[in-house]
PDB file of C-alpha atoms and ligand atoms in Angstrom:
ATOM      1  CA  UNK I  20      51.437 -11.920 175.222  1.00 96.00           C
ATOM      2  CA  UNK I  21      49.668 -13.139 172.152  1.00 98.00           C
ATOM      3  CA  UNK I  22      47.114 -15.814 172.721  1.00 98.00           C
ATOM      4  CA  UNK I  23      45.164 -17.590 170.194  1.00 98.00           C
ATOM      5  CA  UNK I  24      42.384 -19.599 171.179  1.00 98.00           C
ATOM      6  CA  UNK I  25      41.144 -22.312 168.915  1.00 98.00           C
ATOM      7  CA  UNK I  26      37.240 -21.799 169.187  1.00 98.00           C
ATOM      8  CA  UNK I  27      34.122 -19.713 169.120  1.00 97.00           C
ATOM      9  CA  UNK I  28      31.585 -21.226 171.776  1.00 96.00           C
ATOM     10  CA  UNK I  29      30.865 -19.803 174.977  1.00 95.00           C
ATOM     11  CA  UNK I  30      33.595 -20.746 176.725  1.00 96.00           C
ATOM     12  CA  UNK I  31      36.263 -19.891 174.037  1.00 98.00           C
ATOM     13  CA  UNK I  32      34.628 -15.789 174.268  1.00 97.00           C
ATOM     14  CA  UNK I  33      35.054 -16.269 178.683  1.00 97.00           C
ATOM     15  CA  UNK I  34      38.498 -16.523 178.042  1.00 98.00           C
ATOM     16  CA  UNK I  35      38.615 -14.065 174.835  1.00 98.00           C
ATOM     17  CA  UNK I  36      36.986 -11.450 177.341  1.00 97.00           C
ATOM     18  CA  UNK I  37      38.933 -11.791 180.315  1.00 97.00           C
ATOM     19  CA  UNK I  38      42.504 -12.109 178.317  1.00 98.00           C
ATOM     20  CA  UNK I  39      42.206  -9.263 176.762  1.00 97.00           C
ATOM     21  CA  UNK I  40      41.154  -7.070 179.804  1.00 96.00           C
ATOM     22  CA  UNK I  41      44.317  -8.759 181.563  1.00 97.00           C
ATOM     23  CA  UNK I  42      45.994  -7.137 178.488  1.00 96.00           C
ATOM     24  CA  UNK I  43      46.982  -9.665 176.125  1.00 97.00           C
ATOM     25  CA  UNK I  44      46.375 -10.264 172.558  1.00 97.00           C
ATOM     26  CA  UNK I  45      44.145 -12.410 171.593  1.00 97.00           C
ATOM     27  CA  UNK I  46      43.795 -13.635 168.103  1.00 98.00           C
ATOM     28  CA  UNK I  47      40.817 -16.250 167.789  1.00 98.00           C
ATOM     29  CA  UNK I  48      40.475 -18.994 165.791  1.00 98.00           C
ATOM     30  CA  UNK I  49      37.704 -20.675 164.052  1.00 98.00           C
ATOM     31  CA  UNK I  50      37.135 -23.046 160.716  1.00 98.00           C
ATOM     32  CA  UNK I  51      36.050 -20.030 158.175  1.00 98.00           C
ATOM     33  CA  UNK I  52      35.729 -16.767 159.827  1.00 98.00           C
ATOM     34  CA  UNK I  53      33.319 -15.769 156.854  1.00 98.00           C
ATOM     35  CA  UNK I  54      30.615 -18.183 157.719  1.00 98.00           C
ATOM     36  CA  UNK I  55      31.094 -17.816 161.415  1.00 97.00           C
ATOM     37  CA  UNK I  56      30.360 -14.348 161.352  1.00 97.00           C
ATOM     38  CA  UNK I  57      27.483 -15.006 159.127  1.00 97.00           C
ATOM     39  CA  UNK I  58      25.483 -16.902 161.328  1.00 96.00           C
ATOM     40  CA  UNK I  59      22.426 -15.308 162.790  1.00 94.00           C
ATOM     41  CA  UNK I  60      21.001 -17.935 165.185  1.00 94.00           C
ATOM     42  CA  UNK I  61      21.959 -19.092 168.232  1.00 92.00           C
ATOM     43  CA  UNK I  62      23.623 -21.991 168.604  1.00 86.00           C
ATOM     44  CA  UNK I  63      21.988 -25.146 170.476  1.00 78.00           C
ATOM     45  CA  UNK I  64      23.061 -23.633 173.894  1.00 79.00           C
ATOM     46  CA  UNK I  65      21.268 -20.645 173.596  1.00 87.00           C
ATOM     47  CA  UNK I  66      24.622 -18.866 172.399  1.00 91.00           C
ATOM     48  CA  UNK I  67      24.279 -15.964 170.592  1.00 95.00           C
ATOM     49  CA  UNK I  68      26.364 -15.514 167.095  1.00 96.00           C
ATOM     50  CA  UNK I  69      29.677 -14.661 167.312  1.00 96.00           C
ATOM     51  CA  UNK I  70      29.031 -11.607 165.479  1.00 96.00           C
ATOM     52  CA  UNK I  71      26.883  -9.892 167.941  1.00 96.00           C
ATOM     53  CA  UNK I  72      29.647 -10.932 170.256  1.00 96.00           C
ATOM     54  CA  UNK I  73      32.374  -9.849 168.350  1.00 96.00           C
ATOM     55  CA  UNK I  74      30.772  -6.408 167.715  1.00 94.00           C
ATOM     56  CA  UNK I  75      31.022  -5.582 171.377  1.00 92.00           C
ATOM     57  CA  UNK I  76      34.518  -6.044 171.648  1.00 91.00           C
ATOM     58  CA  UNK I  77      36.869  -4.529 168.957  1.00 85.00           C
ATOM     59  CA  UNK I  78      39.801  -5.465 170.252  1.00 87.00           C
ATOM     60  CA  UNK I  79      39.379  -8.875 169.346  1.00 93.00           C
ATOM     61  CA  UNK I  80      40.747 -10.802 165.936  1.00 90.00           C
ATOM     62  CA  UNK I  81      38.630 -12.988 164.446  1.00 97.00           C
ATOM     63  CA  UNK I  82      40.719 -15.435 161.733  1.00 98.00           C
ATOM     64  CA  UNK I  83      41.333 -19.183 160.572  1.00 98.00           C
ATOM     65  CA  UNK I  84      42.562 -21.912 163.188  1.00 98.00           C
ATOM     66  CA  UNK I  85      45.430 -22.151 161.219  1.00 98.00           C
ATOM     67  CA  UNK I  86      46.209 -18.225 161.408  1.00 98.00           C
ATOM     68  CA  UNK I  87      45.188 -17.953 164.973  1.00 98.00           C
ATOM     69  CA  UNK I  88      47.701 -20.561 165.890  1.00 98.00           C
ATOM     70  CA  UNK I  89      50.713 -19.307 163.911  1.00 98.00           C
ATOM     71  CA  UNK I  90      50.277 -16.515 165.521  1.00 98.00           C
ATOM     72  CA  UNK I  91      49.686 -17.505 169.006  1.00 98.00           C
ATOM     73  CA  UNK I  92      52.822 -17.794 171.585  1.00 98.00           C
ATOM     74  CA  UNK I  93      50.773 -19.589 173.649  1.00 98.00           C
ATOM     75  CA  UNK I  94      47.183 -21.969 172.183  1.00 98.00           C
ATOM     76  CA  UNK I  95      43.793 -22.690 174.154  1.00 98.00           C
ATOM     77  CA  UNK I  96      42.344 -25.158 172.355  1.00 98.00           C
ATOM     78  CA  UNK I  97      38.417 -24.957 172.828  1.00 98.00           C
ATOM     79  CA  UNK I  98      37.439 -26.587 169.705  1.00 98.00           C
ATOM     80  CA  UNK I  99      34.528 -29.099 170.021  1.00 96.00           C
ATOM     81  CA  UNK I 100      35.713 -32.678 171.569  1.00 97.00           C
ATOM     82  CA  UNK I 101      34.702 -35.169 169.258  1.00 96.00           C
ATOM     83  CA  UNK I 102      36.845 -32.998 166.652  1.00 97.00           C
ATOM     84  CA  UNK I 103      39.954 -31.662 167.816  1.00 98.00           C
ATOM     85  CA  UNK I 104      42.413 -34.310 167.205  1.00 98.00           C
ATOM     86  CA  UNK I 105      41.685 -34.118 163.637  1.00 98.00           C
ATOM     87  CA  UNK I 106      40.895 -29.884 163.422  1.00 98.00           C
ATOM     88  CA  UNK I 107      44.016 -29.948 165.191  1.00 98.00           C
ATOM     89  CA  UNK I 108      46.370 -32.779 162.921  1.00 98.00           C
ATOM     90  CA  UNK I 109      44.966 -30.659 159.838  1.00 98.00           C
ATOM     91  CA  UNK I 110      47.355 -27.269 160.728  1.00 98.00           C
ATOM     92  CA  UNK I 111      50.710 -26.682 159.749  1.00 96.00           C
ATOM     93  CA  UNK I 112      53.429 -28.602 161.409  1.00 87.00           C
ATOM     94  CA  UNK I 113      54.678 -24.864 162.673  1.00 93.00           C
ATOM     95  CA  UNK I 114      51.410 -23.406 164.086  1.00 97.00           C
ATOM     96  CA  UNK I 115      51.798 -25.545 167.308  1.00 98.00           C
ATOM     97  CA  UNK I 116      55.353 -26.695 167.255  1.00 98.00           C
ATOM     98  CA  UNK I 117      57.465 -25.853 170.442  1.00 98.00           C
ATOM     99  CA  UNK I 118      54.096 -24.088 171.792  1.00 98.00           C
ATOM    100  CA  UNK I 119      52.094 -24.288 174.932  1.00 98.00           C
ATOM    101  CA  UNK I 120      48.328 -25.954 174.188  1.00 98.00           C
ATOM    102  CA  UNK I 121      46.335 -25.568 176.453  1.00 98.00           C
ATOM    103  CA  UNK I 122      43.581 -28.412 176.298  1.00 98.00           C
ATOM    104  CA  UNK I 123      40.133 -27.461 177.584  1.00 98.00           C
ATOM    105  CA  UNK I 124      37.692 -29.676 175.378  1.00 98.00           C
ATOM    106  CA  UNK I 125      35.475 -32.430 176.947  1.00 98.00           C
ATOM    107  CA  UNK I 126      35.135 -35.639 174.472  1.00 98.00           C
ATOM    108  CA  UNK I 127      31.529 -36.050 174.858  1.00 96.00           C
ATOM    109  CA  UNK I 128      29.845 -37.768 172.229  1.00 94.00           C
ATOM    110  CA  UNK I 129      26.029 -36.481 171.778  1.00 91.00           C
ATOM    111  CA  UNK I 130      23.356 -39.387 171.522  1.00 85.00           C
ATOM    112  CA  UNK I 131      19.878 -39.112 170.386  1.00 84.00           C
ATOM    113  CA  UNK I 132      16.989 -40.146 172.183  1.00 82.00           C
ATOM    114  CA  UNK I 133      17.049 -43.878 172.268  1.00 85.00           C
ATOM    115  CA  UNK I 134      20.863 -44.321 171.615  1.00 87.00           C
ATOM    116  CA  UNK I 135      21.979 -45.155 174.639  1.00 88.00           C
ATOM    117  CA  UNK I 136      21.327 -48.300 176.658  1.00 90.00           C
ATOM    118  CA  UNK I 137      20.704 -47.023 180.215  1.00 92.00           C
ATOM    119  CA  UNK I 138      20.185 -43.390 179.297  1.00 92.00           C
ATOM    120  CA  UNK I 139      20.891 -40.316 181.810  1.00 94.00           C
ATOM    121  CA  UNK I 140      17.761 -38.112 180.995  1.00 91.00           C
ATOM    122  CA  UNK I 141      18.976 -34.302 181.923  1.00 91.00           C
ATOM    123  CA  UNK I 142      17.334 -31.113 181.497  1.00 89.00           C
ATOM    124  CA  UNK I 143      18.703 -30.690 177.940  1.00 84.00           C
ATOM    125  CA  UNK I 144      18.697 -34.241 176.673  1.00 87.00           C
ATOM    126  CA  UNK I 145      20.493 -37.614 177.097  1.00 91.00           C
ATOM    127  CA  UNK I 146      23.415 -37.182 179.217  1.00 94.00           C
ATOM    128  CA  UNK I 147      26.224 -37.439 176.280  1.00 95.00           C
ATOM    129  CA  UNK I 148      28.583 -40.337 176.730  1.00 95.00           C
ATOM    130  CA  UNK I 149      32.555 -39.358 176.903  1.00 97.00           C
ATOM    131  CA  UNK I 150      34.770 -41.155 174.686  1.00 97.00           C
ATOM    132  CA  UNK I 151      37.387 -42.267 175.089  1.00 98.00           C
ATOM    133  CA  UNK I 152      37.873 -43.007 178.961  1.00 97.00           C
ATOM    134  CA  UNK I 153      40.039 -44.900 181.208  1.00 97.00           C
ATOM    135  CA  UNK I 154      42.858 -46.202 179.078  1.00 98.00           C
ATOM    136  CA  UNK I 155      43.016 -43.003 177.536  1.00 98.00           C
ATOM    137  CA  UNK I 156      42.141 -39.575 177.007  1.00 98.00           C
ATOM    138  CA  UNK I 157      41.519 -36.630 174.165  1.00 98.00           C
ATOM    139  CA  UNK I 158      44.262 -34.466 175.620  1.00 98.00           C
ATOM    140  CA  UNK I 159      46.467 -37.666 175.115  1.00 98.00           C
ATOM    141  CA  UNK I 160      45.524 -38.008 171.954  1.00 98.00           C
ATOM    142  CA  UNK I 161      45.574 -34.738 171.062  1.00 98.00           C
ATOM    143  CA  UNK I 162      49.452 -34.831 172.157  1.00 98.00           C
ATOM    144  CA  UNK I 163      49.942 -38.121 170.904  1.00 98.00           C
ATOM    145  CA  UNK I 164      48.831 -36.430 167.349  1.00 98.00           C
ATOM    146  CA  UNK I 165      51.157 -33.549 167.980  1.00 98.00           C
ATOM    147  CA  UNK I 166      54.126 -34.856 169.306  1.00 97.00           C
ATOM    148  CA  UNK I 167      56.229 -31.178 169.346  1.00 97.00           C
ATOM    149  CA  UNK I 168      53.933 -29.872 171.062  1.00 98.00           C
ATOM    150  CA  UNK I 169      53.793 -29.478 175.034  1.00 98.00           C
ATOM    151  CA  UNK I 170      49.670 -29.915 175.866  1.00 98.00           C
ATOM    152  CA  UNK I 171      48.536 -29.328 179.308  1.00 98.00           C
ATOM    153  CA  UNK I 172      44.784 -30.258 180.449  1.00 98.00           C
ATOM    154  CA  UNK I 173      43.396 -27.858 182.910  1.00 98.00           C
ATOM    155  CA  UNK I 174      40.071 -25.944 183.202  1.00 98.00           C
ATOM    156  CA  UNK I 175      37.844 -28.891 182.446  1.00 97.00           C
ATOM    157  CA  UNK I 176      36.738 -29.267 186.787  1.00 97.00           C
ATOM    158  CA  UNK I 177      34.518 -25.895 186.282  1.00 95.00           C
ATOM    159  CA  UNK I 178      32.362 -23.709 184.563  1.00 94.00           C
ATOM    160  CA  UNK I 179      33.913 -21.531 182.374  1.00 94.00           C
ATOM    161  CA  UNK I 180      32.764 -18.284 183.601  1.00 95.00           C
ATOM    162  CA  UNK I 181      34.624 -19.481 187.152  1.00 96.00           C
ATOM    163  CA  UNK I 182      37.337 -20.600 185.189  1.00 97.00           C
ATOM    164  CA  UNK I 183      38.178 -17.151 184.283  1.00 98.00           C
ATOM    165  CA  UNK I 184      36.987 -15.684 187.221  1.00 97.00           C
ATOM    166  CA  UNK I 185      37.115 -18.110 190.448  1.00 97.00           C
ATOM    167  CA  UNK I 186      36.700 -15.134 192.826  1.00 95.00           C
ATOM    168  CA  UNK I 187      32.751 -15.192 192.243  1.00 87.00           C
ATOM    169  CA  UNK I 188      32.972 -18.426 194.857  1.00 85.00           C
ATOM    170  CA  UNK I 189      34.346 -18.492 198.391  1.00 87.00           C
ATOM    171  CA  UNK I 190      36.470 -15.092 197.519  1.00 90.00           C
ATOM    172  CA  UNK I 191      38.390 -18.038 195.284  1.00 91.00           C
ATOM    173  CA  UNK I 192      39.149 -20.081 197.667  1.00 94.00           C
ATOM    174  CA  UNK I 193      38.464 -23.089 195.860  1.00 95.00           C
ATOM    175  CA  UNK I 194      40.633 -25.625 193.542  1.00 97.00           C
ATOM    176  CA  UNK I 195      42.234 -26.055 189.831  1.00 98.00           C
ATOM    177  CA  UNK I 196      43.827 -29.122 188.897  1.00 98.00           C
ATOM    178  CA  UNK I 197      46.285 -29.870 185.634  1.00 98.00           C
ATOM    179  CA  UNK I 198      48.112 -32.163 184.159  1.00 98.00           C
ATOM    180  CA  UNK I 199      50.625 -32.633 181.315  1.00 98.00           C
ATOM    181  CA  UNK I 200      53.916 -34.417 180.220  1.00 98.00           C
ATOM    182  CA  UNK I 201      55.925 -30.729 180.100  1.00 98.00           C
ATOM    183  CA  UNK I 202      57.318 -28.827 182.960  1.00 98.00           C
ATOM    184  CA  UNK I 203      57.744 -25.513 181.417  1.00 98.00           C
ATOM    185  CA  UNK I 204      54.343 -26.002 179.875  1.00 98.00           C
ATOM    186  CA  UNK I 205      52.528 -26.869 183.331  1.00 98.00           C
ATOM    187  CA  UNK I 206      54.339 -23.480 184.479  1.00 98.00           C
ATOM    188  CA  UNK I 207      52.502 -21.502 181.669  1.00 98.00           C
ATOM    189  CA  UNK I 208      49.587 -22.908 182.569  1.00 98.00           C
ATOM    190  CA  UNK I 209      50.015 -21.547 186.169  1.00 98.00           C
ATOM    191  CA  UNK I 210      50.762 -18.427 185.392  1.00 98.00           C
ATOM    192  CA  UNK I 211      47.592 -17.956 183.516  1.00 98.00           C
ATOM    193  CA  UNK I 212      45.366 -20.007 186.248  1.00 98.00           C
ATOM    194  CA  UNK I 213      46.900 -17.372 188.890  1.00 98.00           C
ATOM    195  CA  UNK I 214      46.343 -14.250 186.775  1.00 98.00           C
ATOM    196  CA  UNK I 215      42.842 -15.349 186.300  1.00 98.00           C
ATOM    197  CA  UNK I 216      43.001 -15.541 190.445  1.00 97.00           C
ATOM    198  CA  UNK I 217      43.800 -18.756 191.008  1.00 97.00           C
ATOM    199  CA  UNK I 218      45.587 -19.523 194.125  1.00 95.00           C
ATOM    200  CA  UNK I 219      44.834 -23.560 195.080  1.00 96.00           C
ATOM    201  CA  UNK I 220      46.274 -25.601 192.342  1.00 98.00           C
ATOM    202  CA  UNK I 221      47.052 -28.925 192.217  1.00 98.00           C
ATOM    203  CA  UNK I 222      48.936 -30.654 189.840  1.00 98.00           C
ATOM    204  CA  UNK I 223      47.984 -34.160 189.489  1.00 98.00           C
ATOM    205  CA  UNK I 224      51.162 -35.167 187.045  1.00 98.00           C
ATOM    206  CA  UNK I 225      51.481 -36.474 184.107  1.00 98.00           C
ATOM    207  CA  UNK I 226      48.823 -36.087 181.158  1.00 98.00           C
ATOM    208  CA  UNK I 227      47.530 -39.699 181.884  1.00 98.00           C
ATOM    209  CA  UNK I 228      45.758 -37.625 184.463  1.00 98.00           C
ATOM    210  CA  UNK I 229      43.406 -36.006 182.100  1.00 98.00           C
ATOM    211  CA  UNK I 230      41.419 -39.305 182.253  1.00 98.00           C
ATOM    212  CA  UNK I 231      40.360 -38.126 185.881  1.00 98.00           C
ATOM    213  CA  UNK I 232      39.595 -34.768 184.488  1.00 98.00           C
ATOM    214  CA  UNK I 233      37.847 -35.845 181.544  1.00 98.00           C
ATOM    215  CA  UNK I 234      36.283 -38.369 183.576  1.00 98.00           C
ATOM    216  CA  UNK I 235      35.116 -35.829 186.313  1.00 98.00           C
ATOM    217  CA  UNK I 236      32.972 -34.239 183.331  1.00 97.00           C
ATOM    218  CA  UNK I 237      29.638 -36.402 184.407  1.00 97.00           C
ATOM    219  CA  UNK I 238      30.077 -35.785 188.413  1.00 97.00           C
ATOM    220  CA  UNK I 239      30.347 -31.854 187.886  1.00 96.00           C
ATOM    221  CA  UNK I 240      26.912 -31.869 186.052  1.00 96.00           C
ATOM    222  CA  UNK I 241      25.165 -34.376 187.969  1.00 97.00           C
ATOM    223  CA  UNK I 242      26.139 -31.920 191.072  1.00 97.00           C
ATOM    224  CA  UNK I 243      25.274 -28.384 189.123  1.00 95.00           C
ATOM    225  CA  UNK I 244      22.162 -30.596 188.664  1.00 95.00           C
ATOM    226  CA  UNK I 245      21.862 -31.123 191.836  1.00 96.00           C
ATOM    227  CA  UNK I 246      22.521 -27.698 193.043  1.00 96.00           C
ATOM    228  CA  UNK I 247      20.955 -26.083 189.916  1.00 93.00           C
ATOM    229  CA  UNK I 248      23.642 -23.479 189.643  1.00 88.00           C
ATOM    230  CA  UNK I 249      26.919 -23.058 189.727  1.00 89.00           C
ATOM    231  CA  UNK I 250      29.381 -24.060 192.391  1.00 92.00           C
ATOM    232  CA  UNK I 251      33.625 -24.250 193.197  1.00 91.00           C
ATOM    233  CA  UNK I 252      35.121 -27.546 194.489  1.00 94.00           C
ATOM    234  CA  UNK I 253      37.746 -27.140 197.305  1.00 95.00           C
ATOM    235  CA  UNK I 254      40.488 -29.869 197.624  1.00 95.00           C
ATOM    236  CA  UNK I 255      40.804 -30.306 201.831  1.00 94.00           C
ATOM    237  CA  UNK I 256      44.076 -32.136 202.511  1.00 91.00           C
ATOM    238  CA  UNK I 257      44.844 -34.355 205.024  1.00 88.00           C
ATOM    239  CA  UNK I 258      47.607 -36.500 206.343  1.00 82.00           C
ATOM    240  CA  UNK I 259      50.033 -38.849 204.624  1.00 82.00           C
ATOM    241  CA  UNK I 260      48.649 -42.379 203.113  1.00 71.00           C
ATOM    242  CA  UNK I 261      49.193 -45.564 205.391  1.00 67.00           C
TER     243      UNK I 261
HETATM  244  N1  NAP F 315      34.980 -25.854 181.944  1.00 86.08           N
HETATM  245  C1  NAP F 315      35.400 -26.342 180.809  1.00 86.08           C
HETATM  246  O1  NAP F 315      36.587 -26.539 180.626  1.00 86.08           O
HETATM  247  C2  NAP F 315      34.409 -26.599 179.717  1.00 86.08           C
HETATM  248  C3  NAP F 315      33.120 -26.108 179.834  1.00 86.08           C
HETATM  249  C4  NAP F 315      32.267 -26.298 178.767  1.00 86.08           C
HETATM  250  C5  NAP F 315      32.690 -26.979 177.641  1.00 86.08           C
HETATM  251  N2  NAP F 315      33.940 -27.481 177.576  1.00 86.08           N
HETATM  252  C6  NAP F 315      34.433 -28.167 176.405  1.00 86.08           C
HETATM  253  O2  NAP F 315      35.133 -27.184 175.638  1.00 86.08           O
HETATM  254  C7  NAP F 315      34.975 -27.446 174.243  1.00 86.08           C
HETATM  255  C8  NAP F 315      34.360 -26.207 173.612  1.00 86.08           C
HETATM  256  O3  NAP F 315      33.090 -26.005 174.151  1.00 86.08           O
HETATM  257  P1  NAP F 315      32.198 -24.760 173.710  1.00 86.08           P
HETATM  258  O4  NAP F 315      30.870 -24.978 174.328  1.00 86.08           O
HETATM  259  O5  NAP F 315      32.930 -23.511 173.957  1.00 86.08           O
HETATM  260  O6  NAP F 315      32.087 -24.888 172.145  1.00 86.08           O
HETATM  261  P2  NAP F 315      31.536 -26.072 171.197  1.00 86.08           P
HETATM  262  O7  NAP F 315      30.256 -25.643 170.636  1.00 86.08           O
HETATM  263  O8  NAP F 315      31.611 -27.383 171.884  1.00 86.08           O
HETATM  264  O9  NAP F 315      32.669 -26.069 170.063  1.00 86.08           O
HETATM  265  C9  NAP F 315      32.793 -24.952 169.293  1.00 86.08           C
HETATM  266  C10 NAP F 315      34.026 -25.006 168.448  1.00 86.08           C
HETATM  267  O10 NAP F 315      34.242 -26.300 167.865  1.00 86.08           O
HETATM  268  C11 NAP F 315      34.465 -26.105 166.463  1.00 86.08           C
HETATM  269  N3  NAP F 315      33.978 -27.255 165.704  1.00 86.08           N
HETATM  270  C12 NAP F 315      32.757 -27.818 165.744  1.00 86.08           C
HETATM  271  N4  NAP F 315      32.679 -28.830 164.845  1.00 86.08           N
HETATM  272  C13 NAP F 315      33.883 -28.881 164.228  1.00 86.08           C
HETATM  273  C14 NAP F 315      34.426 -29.679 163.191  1.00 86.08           C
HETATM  274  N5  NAP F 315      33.710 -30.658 162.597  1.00 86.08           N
HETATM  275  N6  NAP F 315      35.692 -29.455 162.802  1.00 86.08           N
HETATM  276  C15 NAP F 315      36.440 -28.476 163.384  1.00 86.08           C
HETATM  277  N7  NAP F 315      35.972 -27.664 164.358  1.00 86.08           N
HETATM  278  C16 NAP F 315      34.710 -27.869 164.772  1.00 86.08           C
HETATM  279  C17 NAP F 315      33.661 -24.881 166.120  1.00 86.08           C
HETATM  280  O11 NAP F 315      34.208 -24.305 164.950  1.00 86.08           O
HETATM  281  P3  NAP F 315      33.584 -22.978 164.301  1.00 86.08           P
HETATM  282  O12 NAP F 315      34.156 -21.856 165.107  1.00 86.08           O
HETATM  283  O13 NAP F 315      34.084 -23.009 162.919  1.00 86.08           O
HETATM  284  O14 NAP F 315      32.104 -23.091 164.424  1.00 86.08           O
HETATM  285  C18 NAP F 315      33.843 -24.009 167.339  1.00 86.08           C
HETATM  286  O15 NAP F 315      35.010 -23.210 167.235  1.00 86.08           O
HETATM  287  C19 NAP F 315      34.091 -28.682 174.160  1.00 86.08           C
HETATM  288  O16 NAP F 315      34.904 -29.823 174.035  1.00 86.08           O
HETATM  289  C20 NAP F 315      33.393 -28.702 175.483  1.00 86.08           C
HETATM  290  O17 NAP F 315      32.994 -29.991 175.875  1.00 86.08           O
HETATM  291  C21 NAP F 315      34.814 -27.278 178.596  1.00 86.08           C
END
């Protein structure tokens, strides 16, 4: 199948890599591939340039969000939260039209020292705020903003190198949620979550669900803070509501 994925940080290349060694074509997306394969530096995560990542994997296209999307069957979109409603209203009405997004950014909005009120101090900084929340969320809005379009938020509950790869915890034994407006859409979105070796999904319904994903953001770093590492979070039912 050929996926594009809207992108270049670190988790955009987890899913490059582990698409194409499940065999699909993957055409990746970014604002202007010149410049991105200029860069030399890292970016603020310690990421190295996608060049350097690029050149160890040939396989992989490197083009314009626009292009990548056109030419995608199915769309990941991993473009930076505080702009991917508007990266994503700026492509042609046919890139995404009738297509499967898949929604995987995280609307955090970065604050400098002294910005916030009651600040969160972390390892690397404030603790960024998320906007918006409760009454609404970016993969509403991104699907509010692309209304032919069938967007499903999952992915968002973990790291993405256990996204890709959930067997590195419990032998995968541990839980993916989603949630979107579009059966057929959700169904794409579980095939991929079970090639990648997921087996405990839950569906929590309708996109107005991606507050609680979104939302979740702050509780999975305050416990990898916790922790100091990476972990899986298991979903333990139990008996019907009274
Ligand atoms: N488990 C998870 O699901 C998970 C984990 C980590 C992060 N996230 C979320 O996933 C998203 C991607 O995270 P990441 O760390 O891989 O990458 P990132 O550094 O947050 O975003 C990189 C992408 O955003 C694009 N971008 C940045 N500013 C832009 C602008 N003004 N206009 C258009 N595009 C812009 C970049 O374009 P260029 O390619 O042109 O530079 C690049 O492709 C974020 O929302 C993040 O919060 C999710």
């Amino acid at each position: 199948m050929k996926i594009a994925i809207l992108g270049t940080g670190a988790g955009a290349r987890q899913h490059a890599t582990r698409l194409s060694t499940l065999g699909h074509e993957v055409i990746v997306g970014t604002r202007v591939p010149e410049a991105t394969l200029a860069r030399t530096e890292p970016d603020m995560m310690g990421t190295e340039p996608f060049a350097a990542y690029l050149s160890t994997r040939p396989g992989l296209a490197l083009t314009t969000f626009a292009e990548a999307a056109e030419a995608g069957e199915m769309v990941i979109n991993g473009i930076d939260g505080a702009n991917a409603v508007t990266a994503l209203s700026a492509l042609p009405a046919s890139a995404l039209a009738g297509k499967t997004l898949i929604d995987y950014s995280v609307p955090y909005v970065y604050q400098q020292p002294g910005d916030a009120e009651h600040p969160w101090p972390t390892p690397w900084g404030e603790m960024p705020r998320l906007d918006p929340v409760d009454t609404d969320s970016l993969a509403e809005r991104i699907q509010r903003a692309l209304p032919s379009t069938n967007v499903v938020k999952t992915f968002v509950t973990q790291e993405q190198e256990t996204v890709v790869n959930p067997s590195e915890f419990a032998d995968g034994d541990h839980t993916m949620f989603l949630a979107g407006d579009h059966d057929d859409a959700k169904s794409a979105a579980r095939r991929l979550l079970n090639a990648y070796g997921w087996n405990d999904l839950v569906d929590l319904g309708p996109l107005a669900a991606a507050r609680a994903l979104e939302m979740y953001a702050h509780f999975h770093t305050a416990v990898g803070l916790a922790l100091g590492g990476r972990f899986g979070v298991k979903i333990v039912r139990g008996g019907s509501l009274r």
